[in-house]
Amino acid sequence: MDILTETLRNQLLDRKQRLNSLAPAAGAHNLLSLLRQVDAALERLDEGSFGICEVCHEPIEADRLLANPLARTCLGDLDSHEQQALERDLDLLAQVQQKLLPPRHQQFDGWEVCFDYKPFRVASGDYCDVITGCDAVNVLLGDVSGKGVAASMLVANLHGLFRTLLPDGCNLAASLARANRIFSESTIASHYATLLAMRADTEGLVTIANAGHCIPYLIAEQEVVPLSSTSLPLGVFADASFQVSEFQLKPGDSVFAYTDGLSEARNTMEEEYGAARLVEWLRTACGLSPDQMVKGCLADLEAFRSSTGLSDDLSILLLKRR
Ligand SMILES: [Zn+2]
């Protein structure tokens, strides 16, 4: 039996036990109906028809089954009531996700942070947060593997994790190692997250840890310099450690970060936006304000894509020393 089936069976048996303990006291009709549904799902598991859509006979989406092991049809074959309920849930999910984001433009002691965040579908697998603590501002940009609801739930998990760990953890590498351990133990095996973590102090020193994320660029006096990646993504190995590098930024210098929704965007000719075009654009944009820079980069991407739509979640962020 594979791990997914075993997890689902255990979940179902656990739910059955809870229902059994509630049913006699409540005597409610809907509890008995739920119990029958759980039994039917356990039977489907035994006879091998579990996870197969009863309408089109194709497999039901795995993340939906994990969220609701009682599901009997694939997304495409939901009836209209179920579809409306799902749409309401997704709208709510998108609202919750927007509320978790920091303000789009913020200023701190000597620093300015500006970003844009565009989900590909309703909910995004990109993670972005700005957290103060230890006399510094922490800027985080990440990307959970996969898209949609499952990825967005892990993004919410990262928000909670770093808002708890970072304000008191003055050692960035140690905070990341701790976050990685907790994330590894709480996430399903197929998911991981790339993450760029930057801590900027009042003296202009930026400490950077890059856990497998797209390479950010240091923009200093017309020069655009890549800040190379060093560590594995979060959630790959619970025991991973994280290297940090330090850079001194002068007033006017900035760091440009993004998710692969930018670098891997494609145009109608199937060409990638890519690092070379990005660096070239950044060179021409050195004198712009952070706001103009983020908007300008989005405009350049749009000009490149022309009629092609987004194909991935997209985030762009600029950290500038004032
Ligand atoms: Zn179906």
Coordinates of C-alpha atoms in Angstrom, one line a residue, residues 24-252:
P24 CA -25.1 7.9 20.2
A25 CA -25.2 11.2 22.2
A26 CA -26.2 13.4 19.3
G27 CA -28.4 10.8 17.6
A28 CA -28.3 13.2 14.6
H29 CA -29.2 12.0 11.2
N30 CA -26.3 13.8 9.4
L31 CA -23.8 12.1 11.7
L32 CA -25.1 8.7 10.7
S33 CA -25.0 9.8 7.1
L34 CA -21.4 10.8 7.5
L35 CA -20.6 7.5 9.1
R36 CA -22.1 5.7 6.1
Q37 CA -20.0 7.9 3.7
V38 CA -16.8 7.0 5.7
D39 CA -17.7 3.3 5.6
A40 CA -18.3 3.5 1.9
A41 CA -14.9 5.2 1.3
L42 CA -13.2 2.5 3.4
E43 CA -14.9 -0.1 1.2
R44 CA -13.8 1.7 -2.0
L45 CA -10.2 1.6 -0.6
D46 CA -10.5 -2.2 0.0
E47 CA -11.8 -2.9 -3.5
G48 CA -9.4 -0.5 -5.3
S49 CA -12.0 2.0 -6.6
F50 CA -11.0 4.7 -4.1
G51 CA -9.9 8.0 -5.7
I52 CA -11.6 7.3 -9.1
C53 CA -14.2 9.7 -10.3
E54 CA -17.6 8.1 -10.4
V55 CA -18.7 10.1 -13.4
C56 CA -15.7 10.1 -15.8
H57 CA -13.7 7.2 -14.2
E58 CA -10.5 9.3 -14.2
P59 CA -8.4 9.8 -11.0
I60 CA -9.6 12.5 -8.6
E61 CA -7.1 15.3 -7.9
A62 CA -4.7 14.1 -5.1
D63 CA -4.7 17.4 -3.1
R64 CA -8.5 17.4 -3.0
L65 CA -8.5 13.8 -1.8
L66 CA -6.1 14.7 1.0
A67 CA -8.3 17.6 2.0
N68 CA -11.5 15.6 1.7
P69 CA -11.1 11.8 1.5
L70 CA -14.9 11.5 1.0
A71 CA -14.7 13.1 -2.5
R72 CA -16.4 10.9 -5.1
T73 CA -16.0 13.0 -8.3
C74 CA -13.2 15.0 -9.9
L75 CA -13.3 18.8 -10.1
G76 CA -14.8 18.8 -13.5
D77 CA -17.7 16.6 -12.5
L78 CA -18.9 18.4 -9.4
D79 CA -22.6 19.3 -9.5
S80 CA -23.6 23.0 -9.5
H81 CA -24.2 23.2 -5.7
E82 CA -20.8 21.7 -5.1
Q83 CA -19.2 24.0 -7.7
Q84 CA -20.7 27.1 -6.1
A85 CA -19.5 26.0 -2.6
L86 CA -16.0 25.4 -4.0
E87 CA -15.9 28.9 -5.7
R88 CA -16.9 30.5 -2.4
D89 CA -14.2 28.6 -0.6
L90 CA -11.6 29.7 -3.2
D91 CA -12.7 33.3 -3.0
L92 CA -12.3 33.2 0.8
L93 CA -8.9 31.5 0.4
A94 CA -7.7 34.3 -1.9
Q95 CA -8.9 37.0 0.6
V96 CA -7.1 35.3 3.5
Q97 CA -4.0 35.1 1.4
Q98 CA -4.1 38.8 0.5
K99 CA -4.5 39.7 4.2
L100 CA -1.3 37.7 5.0
L101 CA 0.7 39.9 2.7
P102 CA 2.7 42.9 4.2
P103 CA 1.9 46.5 2.8
R104 CA 3.1 46.8 -0.8
H105 CA 5.4 49.7 0.0
Q106 CA 7.1 50.3 3.4
Q107 CA 9.9 52.4 4.9
F108 CA 12.1 51.4 7.8
D109 CA 15.3 52.9 9.4
G110 CA 17.1 53.7 6.2
W111 CA 15.4 51.1 4.1
E112 CA 12.6 51.0 1.6
V113 CA 10.8 47.7 0.5
C114 CA 8.4 47.6 -2.4
F115 CA 6.9 44.5 -4.1
D116 CA 4.2 43.3 -6.4
Y117 CA 2.5 39.9 -6.1
K118 CA 0.3 38.3 -8.8
P119 CA -1.3 34.9 -8.3
F120 CA -1.5 32.8 -11.5
R121 CA -4.9 31.4 -10.4
V122 CA -7.0 32.3 -7.4
A123 CA -4.4 31.5 -4.7
S124 CA -0.6 31.8 -5.1
G125 CA 2.3 29.5 -4.2
D126 CA 4.6 32.5 -3.8
Y127 CA 5.5 33.6 -0.4
C128 CA 6.4 37.2 0.5
D129 CA 6.8 38.9 3.9
V130 CA 8.5 41.7 5.6
I131 CA 9.2 41.2 9.4
T132 CA 11.0 43.5 11.8
G133 CA 13.0 42.3 14.7
C134 CA 16.6 42.3 16.2
D135 CA 17.1 45.9 15.1
A136 CA 16.7 44.9 11.5
V137 CA 14.2 44.4 8.8
N138 CA 13.8 40.8 7.4
V139 CA 12.6 40.5 3.8
L140 CA 11.5 37.1 2.6
L141 CA 10.6 35.9 -0.8
G142 CA 9.9 32.3 -1.6
D143 CA 8.1 29.8 -3.9
V144 CA 6.3 26.7 -2.7
S145 CA 6.5 23.8 -5.3
G146 CA 3.3 23.3 -7.2
K147 CA 0.5 25.8 -7.6
G148 CA -3.1 26.3 -6.3
V149 CA -4.7 25.4 -3.0
A150 CA -2.2 23.0 -1.6
A151 CA 0.7 25.4 -2.3
S152 CA -1.1 28.4 -0.9
M153 CA -1.8 26.5 2.4
L154 CA 2.0 25.9 2.7
V155 CA 2.6 29.6 2.0
A156 CA 0.3 30.4 5.0
N157 CA 2.3 28.0 7.0
L158 CA 5.5 29.9 6.1
H159 CA 3.9 33.2 7.2
G160 CA 3.2 31.8 10.6
L161 CA 6.5 30.1 11.0
F162 CA 8.7 33.1 10.2
R163 CA 6.5 35.6 12.0
T164 CA 7.1 33.5 15.1
L165 CA 10.8 32.7 14.6
L166 CA 12.4 35.8 13.1
P167 CA 11.6 38.6 15.5
D168 CA 13.5 36.9 18.3
G169 CA 16.1 34.9 16.3
C170 CA 19.1 37.2 15.7
N171 CA 21.0 34.6 13.9
L172 CA 19.5 34.3 10.4
A173 CA 21.1 30.9 9.6
A174 CA 19.9 29.4 12.8
S175 CA 16.4 30.7 12.3
L176 CA 16.3 29.2 8.8
A177 CA 17.5 25.9 10.1
R178 CA 14.8 25.8 12.7
A179 CA 12.1 26.9 10.2
N180 CA 13.3 24.2 7.8
R181 CA 13.1 21.5 10.4
I182 CA 9.5 22.5 11.4
F183 CA 8.5 22.9 7.7
S184 CA 10.0 19.5 6.8
E185 CA 8.1 17.8 9.6
S186 CA 4.8 19.4 8.8
T187 CA 4.7 19.3 5.0
I188 CA 3.8 16.4 2.7
A189 CA 6.9 14.8 1.2
S190 CA 6.4 16.0 -2.4
H191 CA 6.4 19.7 -1.4
Y192 CA 9.3 22.0 -0.7
A193 CA 9.9 25.8 -0.8
T194 CA 12.6 27.9 -2.2
L195 CA 13.4 30.9 -0.1
L196 CA 15.4 34.1 -0.2
A197 CA 15.8 35.6 3.2
M198 CA 17.5 39.0 3.6
R199 CA 18.1 40.8 6.9
A200 CA 19.0 44.5 6.5
D201 CA 20.4 46.4 9.6
T202 CA 20.5 50.1 10.3
E203 CA 24.2 50.3 9.2
G204 CA 23.5 49.2 5.7
L205 CA 24.7 45.6 6.1
V206 CA 22.5 43.0 4.4
T207 CA 22.8 39.3 5.4
I208 CA 21.4 37.0 2.7
A209 CA 20.5 33.3 2.8
N210 CA 19.3 31.7 -0.4
A211 CA 17.6 28.4 -0.1
G212 CA 17.5 27.4 -3.8
H213 CA 15.6 30.5 -4.8
C214 CA 16.1 32.5 -8.1
I215 CA 19.3 34.5 -7.9
P216 CA 18.8 38.0 -6.7
Y217 CA 20.8 41.0 -8.1
L218 CA 22.7 43.7 -6.3
I219 CA 22.3 47.0 -8.0
A220 CA 25.0 49.5 -7.1
E221 CA 26.1 52.5 -9.2
Q222 CA 25.0 51.3 -12.6
E223 CA 26.4 47.8 -11.9
V224 CA 24.1 44.8 -11.7
V225 CA 25.8 41.9 -9.8
P226 CA 24.2 38.4 -9.3
L227 CA 24.2 37.2 -5.7
S228 CA 24.7 33.4 -6.2
S229 CA 22.6 30.7 -4.5
T230 CA 24.1 28.6 -1.7
S231 CA 21.7 26.2 0.0
L232 CA 18.9 23.6 -0.6
P233 CA 15.2 24.6 -0.6
L234 CA 13.2 24.3 2.7
G235 CA 11.5 21.0 3.3
V236 CA 14.0 18.8 1.4
F237 CA 16.1 17.6 4.4
A238 CA 15.1 18.2 8.0
D239 CA 18.7 18.5 9.0
A240 CA 19.9 20.9 6.3
S241 CA 22.0 23.9 7.3
F242 CA 22.0 27.3 5.7
Q243 CA 24.9 29.5 4.6
V244 CA 24.7 33.2 4.8
S245 CA 26.6 36.0 2.9
E246 CA 26.9 39.6 3.9
F247 CA 26.9 42.7 1.7
Q248 CA 27.4 46.3 2.6
L249 CA 25.0 48.5 0.7
K250 CA 25.6 52.2 0.3
P251 CA 22.7 54.7 0.2
G252 CA 21.0 54.3 -3.2

